């Protein structure tokens, strides 16, 4: 059983449309297998929890939350599939617009920005200025992961993706 960290902030993300998109950044938009969630529009913070197993560490959770909110974990709003072992987030409207404006440039930046990225990164996808897509490695890799609402009072102020549940043993012994 690993030891999970506190929340570690690693970047900011603007979601002006109020439609947050959580997805595998290695999939092209025509292949989308992500989760769309309506949230309060605004400035969000991406945070992760890390679980440590002896000499290995993995991202156990990804949280995308409205800046300043003090949310509670709500109900499951969907799931996200990854084939590259990576999960990212973007404003859906901005992401879709970058894809539609120049598909060739978008495909090229996915090929150059995503592979061999490390535990986390902020990729810039599409033709300049591009769309920032922060992403993290997903727990133990490929799979389908549940996405939960983050709520404050009655408002959905973000989402949380659970990659490794509490008390999950290390599978690579």
PDB file of C-alpha atoms in Angstrom, residues 5-139:
ATOM      1  CA  UNK A   5       0.659  13.163  -0.884  1.00  0.00           C
ATOM      2  CA  UNK A   6      -1.347  16.300  -0.248  1.00  0.00           C
ATOM      3  CA  UNK A   7      -2.606  18.205  -3.292  1.00  0.00           C
ATOM      4  CA  UNK A   8       0.287  19.608  -5.344  1.00  0.00           C
ATOM      5  CA  UNK A   9      -0.581  22.537  -7.602  1.00  0.00           C
ATOM      6  CA  UNK A  10       1.195  22.569 -10.940  1.00  0.00           C
ATOM      7  CA  UNK A  11      -0.504  25.034 -13.298  1.00  0.00           C
ATOM      8  CA  UNK A  12      -3.437  27.288 -14.092  1.00  0.00           C
ATOM      9  CA  UNK A  13      -6.051  26.902 -16.824  1.00  0.00           C
ATOM     10  CA  UNK A  14      -8.689  29.327 -18.088  1.00  0.00           C
ATOM     11  CA  UNK A  15     -12.098  27.861 -18.940  1.00  0.00           C
ATOM     12  CA  UNK A  16     -14.061  30.845 -20.287  1.00  0.00           C
ATOM     13  CA  UNK A  17     -16.711  28.715 -22.048  1.00  0.00           C
ATOM     14  CA  UNK A  18     -17.700  26.843 -18.877  1.00  0.00           C
ATOM     15  CA  UNK A  19     -17.207  23.515 -20.665  1.00  0.00           C
ATOM     16  CA  UNK A  20     -14.206  21.637 -19.310  1.00  0.00           C
ATOM     17  CA  UNK A  21     -12.796  18.821 -21.425  1.00  0.00           C
ATOM     18  CA  UNK A  22     -10.777  16.000 -19.789  1.00  0.00           C
ATOM     19  CA  UNK A  23      -9.127  13.658 -22.311  1.00  0.00           C
ATOM     20  CA  UNK A  24      -6.084  11.709 -23.541  1.00  0.00           C
ATOM     21  CA  UNK A  25      -3.987  14.420 -25.262  1.00  0.00           C
ATOM     22  CA  UNK A  26      -2.557  11.830 -27.655  1.00  0.00           C
ATOM     23  CA  UNK A  27      -5.950  11.318 -29.328  1.00  0.00           C
ATOM     24  CA  UNK A  28      -6.773  13.680 -32.153  1.00  0.00           C
ATOM     25  CA  UNK A  29     -10.078  15.531 -31.735  1.00  0.00           C
ATOM     26  CA  UNK A  30     -11.801  13.345 -34.344  1.00  0.00           C
ATOM     27  CA  UNK A  31     -11.093  10.354 -32.056  1.00  0.00           C
ATOM     28  CA  UNK A  32     -12.254  12.011 -28.845  1.00  0.00           C
ATOM     29  CA  UNK A  33     -12.919   9.699 -25.954  1.00  0.00           C
ATOM     30  CA  UNK A  34     -12.921  12.302 -23.246  1.00  0.00           C
ATOM     31  CA  UNK A  35     -15.319  13.656 -20.657  1.00  0.00           C
ATOM     32  CA  UNK A  36     -17.040  17.010 -21.048  1.00  0.00           C
ATOM     33  CA  UNK A  37     -18.269  18.671 -17.865  1.00  0.00           C
ATOM     34  CA  UNK A  38     -20.145  21.934 -17.442  1.00  0.00           C
ATOM     35  CA  UNK A  39     -18.436  24.026 -14.760  1.00  0.00           C
ATOM     36  CA  UNK A  40     -18.474  27.610 -13.540  1.00  0.00           C
ATOM     37  CA  UNK A  41     -16.455  29.583 -16.094  1.00  0.00           C
ATOM     38  CA  UNK A  42     -13.228  31.173 -14.893  1.00  0.00           C
ATOM     39  CA  UNK A  43      -9.655  30.573 -13.844  1.00  0.00           C
ATOM     40  CA  UNK A  44      -8.847  27.033 -12.655  1.00  0.00           C
ATOM     41  CA  UNK A  45      -5.954  25.392 -10.834  1.00  0.00           C
ATOM     42  CA  UNK A  46      -4.722  21.922 -11.742  1.00  0.00           C
ATOM     43  CA  UNK A  47      -3.445  19.880  -8.828  1.00  0.00           C
ATOM     44  CA  UNK A  48      -2.361  16.286  -8.458  1.00  0.00           C
ATOM     45  CA  UNK A  49      -1.853  13.807  -5.670  1.00  0.00           C
ATOM     46  CA  UNK A  50       1.107  11.467  -5.879  1.00  0.00           C
ATOM     47  CA  UNK A  51       1.201   8.006  -4.328  1.00  0.00           C
ATOM     48  CA  UNK A  52       4.629   6.657  -3.425  1.00  0.00           C
ATOM     49  CA  UNK A  53       5.389   2.935  -3.506  1.00  0.00           C
ATOM     50  CA  UNK A  54       8.926   2.305  -2.250  1.00  0.00           C
ATOM     51  CA  UNK A  55      11.098   3.708  -5.087  1.00  0.00           C
ATOM     52  CA  UNK A  56       8.248   4.316  -7.523  1.00  0.00           C
ATOM     53  CA  UNK A  57       5.693   7.109  -7.557  1.00  0.00           C
ATOM     54  CA  UNK A  58       2.488   7.551  -9.546  1.00  0.00           C
ATOM     55  CA  UNK A  59      -0.125  10.267 -10.049  1.00  0.00           C
ATOM     56  CA  UNK A  60      -3.161   8.999  -8.121  1.00  0.00           C
ATOM     57  CA  UNK A  61      -5.605  11.877  -8.732  1.00  0.00           C
ATOM     58  CA  UNK A  62      -5.942  14.931 -10.941  1.00  0.00           C
ATOM     59  CA  UNK A  63      -8.058  17.861  -9.793  1.00  0.00           C
ATOM     60  CA  UNK A  64      -9.147  20.786 -11.974  1.00  0.00           C
ATOM     61  CA  UNK A  65     -10.789  23.306  -9.653  1.00  0.00           C
ATOM     62  CA  UNK A  66     -11.981  26.904  -9.852  1.00  0.00           C
ATOM     63  CA  UNK A  67      -9.412  29.148  -8.166  1.00  0.00           C
ATOM     64  CA  UNK A  68     -10.342  29.877  -4.545  1.00  0.00           C
ATOM     65  CA  UNK A  69     -13.063  27.223  -4.339  1.00  0.00           C
ATOM     66  CA  UNK A  70     -13.270  24.846  -1.381  1.00  0.00           C
ATOM     67  CA  UNK A  71     -15.016  21.913  -3.051  1.00  0.00           C
ATOM     68  CA  UNK A  72     -16.404  18.615  -1.914  1.00  0.00           C
ATOM     69  CA  UNK A  73     -16.237  15.497  -4.068  1.00  0.00           C
ATOM     70  CA  UNK A  74     -19.593  15.010  -5.769  1.00  0.00           C
ATOM     71  CA  UNK A  75     -21.127  12.351  -7.965  1.00  0.00           C
ATOM     72  CA  UNK A  76     -19.533  10.627 -10.930  1.00  0.00           C
ATOM     73  CA  UNK A  77     -20.050  12.676 -14.116  1.00  0.00           C
ATOM     74  CA  UNK A  78     -18.422  10.301 -16.586  1.00  0.00           C
ATOM     75  CA  UNK A  79     -15.182   8.632 -17.476  1.00  0.00           C
ATOM     76  CA  UNK A  80     -12.115   9.201 -19.590  1.00  0.00           C
ATOM     77  CA  UNK A  81     -10.147   6.651 -21.615  1.00  0.00           C
ATOM     78  CA  UNK A  82      -6.414   6.799 -22.260  1.00  0.00           C
ATOM     79  CA  UNK A  83      -4.271   4.750 -24.582  1.00  0.00           C
ATOM     80  CA  UNK A  84      -1.054   6.683 -23.903  1.00  0.00           C
ATOM     81  CA  UNK A  85      -1.332   6.698 -20.115  1.00  0.00           C
ATOM     82  CA  UNK A  86      -1.862  10.481 -20.107  1.00  0.00           C
ATOM     83  CA  UNK A  87      -4.839  12.654 -19.126  1.00  0.00           C
ATOM     84  CA  UNK A  88      -5.096  16.347 -19.948  1.00  0.00           C
ATOM     85  CA  UNK A  89      -7.575  19.186 -19.629  1.00  0.00           C
ATOM     86  CA  UNK A  90      -8.652  22.153 -21.732  1.00  0.00           C
ATOM     87  CA  UNK A  91     -11.532  24.498 -22.372  1.00  0.00           C
ATOM     88  CA  UNK A  92     -13.562  22.491 -24.886  1.00  0.00           C
ATOM     89  CA  UNK A  93     -14.400  25.466 -27.139  1.00  0.00           C
ATOM     90  CA  UNK A  94     -10.781  26.650 -27.352  1.00  0.00           C
ATOM     91  CA  UNK A  95      -9.505  23.120 -27.974  1.00  0.00           C
ATOM     92  CA  UNK A  96     -12.071  22.410 -30.717  1.00  0.00           C
ATOM     93  CA  UNK A  97     -11.357  25.780 -32.362  1.00  0.00           C
ATOM     94  CA  UNK A  98      -7.600  25.083 -32.490  1.00  0.00           C
ATOM     95  CA  UNK A  99      -8.332  21.727 -34.163  1.00  0.00           C
ATOM     96  CA  UNK A 100     -10.762  23.201 -36.704  1.00  0.00           C
ATOM     97  CA  UNK A 101      -8.528  26.158 -37.641  1.00  0.00           C
ATOM     98  CA  UNK A 102      -5.510  24.062 -38.747  1.00  0.00           C
ATOM     99  CA  UNK A 103      -5.760  20.282 -38.453  1.00  0.00           C
ATOM    100  CA  UNK A 104      -2.293  19.633 -39.956  1.00  0.00           C
ATOM    101  CA  UNK A 105      -0.562  21.941 -37.463  1.00  0.00           C
ATOM    102  CA  UNK A 106      -2.589  20.408 -34.642  1.00  0.00           C
ATOM    103  CA  UNK A 107      -1.582  16.848 -35.643  1.00  0.00           C
ATOM    104  CA  UNK A 108       2.062  17.908 -35.907  1.00  0.00           C
ATOM    105  CA  UNK A 109       2.109  19.479 -32.443  1.00  0.00           C
ATOM    106  CA  UNK A 110       0.431  16.400 -30.912  1.00  0.00           C
ATOM    107  CA  UNK A 111       3.185  14.254 -32.459  1.00  0.00           C
ATOM    108  CA  UNK A 112       5.949  16.552 -31.187  1.00  0.00           C
ATOM    109  CA  UNK A 113       4.608  17.680 -27.797  1.00  0.00           C
ATOM    110  CA  UNK A 114       3.081  14.539 -26.314  1.00  0.00           C
ATOM    111  CA  UNK A 115       5.485  11.527 -26.581  1.00  0.00           C
ATOM    112  CA  UNK A 116       8.150  11.034 -23.898  1.00  0.00           C
ATOM    113  CA  UNK A 117       6.769  13.875 -21.824  1.00  0.00           C
ATOM    114  CA  UNK A 118       7.405  12.782 -18.237  1.00  0.00           C
ATOM    115  CA  UNK A 119       5.019  12.735 -15.272  1.00  0.00           C
ATOM    116  CA  UNK A 120       3.415  16.058 -16.219  1.00  0.00           C
ATOM    117  CA  UNK A 121       3.705  18.752 -18.851  1.00  0.00           C
ATOM    118  CA  UNK A 122       1.901  21.683 -20.430  1.00  0.00           C
ATOM    119  CA  UNK A 123       1.773  21.101 -24.186  1.00  0.00           C
ATOM    120  CA  UNK A 124       0.852  23.803 -26.680  1.00  0.00           C
ATOM    121  CA  UNK A 125      -1.244  22.224 -29.412  1.00  0.00           C
ATOM    122  CA  UNK A 126      -2.263  23.654 -32.773  1.00  0.00           C
ATOM    123  CA  UNK A 127      -1.032  26.555 -34.885  1.00  0.00           C
ATOM    124  CA  UNK A 128       0.365  29.564 -32.986  1.00  0.00           C
ATOM    125  CA  UNK A 129      -0.642  30.808 -30.518  1.00  0.00           C
ATOM    126  CA  UNK A 130      -1.962  27.290 -29.850  1.00  0.00           C
ATOM    127  CA  UNK A 131      -4.022  25.974 -26.987  1.00  0.00           C
ATOM    128  CA  UNK A 132      -2.330  25.109 -23.677  1.00  0.00           C
ATOM    129  CA  UNK A 133      -3.065  21.527 -22.620  1.00  0.00           C
ATOM    130  CA  UNK A 134      -1.711  20.564 -19.201  1.00  0.00           C
ATOM    131  CA  UNK A 135      -1.560  16.817 -18.641  1.00  0.00           C
ATOM    132  CA  UNK A 136      -0.295  14.165 -16.237  1.00  0.00           C
ATOM    133  CA  UNK A 137       0.584  10.482 -16.399  1.00  0.00           C
ATOM    134  CA  UNK A 138      -2.432   8.446 -15.352  1.00  0.00           C
ATOM    135  CA  UNK A 139      -1.756   6.210 -12.381  1.00  0.00           C
TER     136      UNK A 139
END
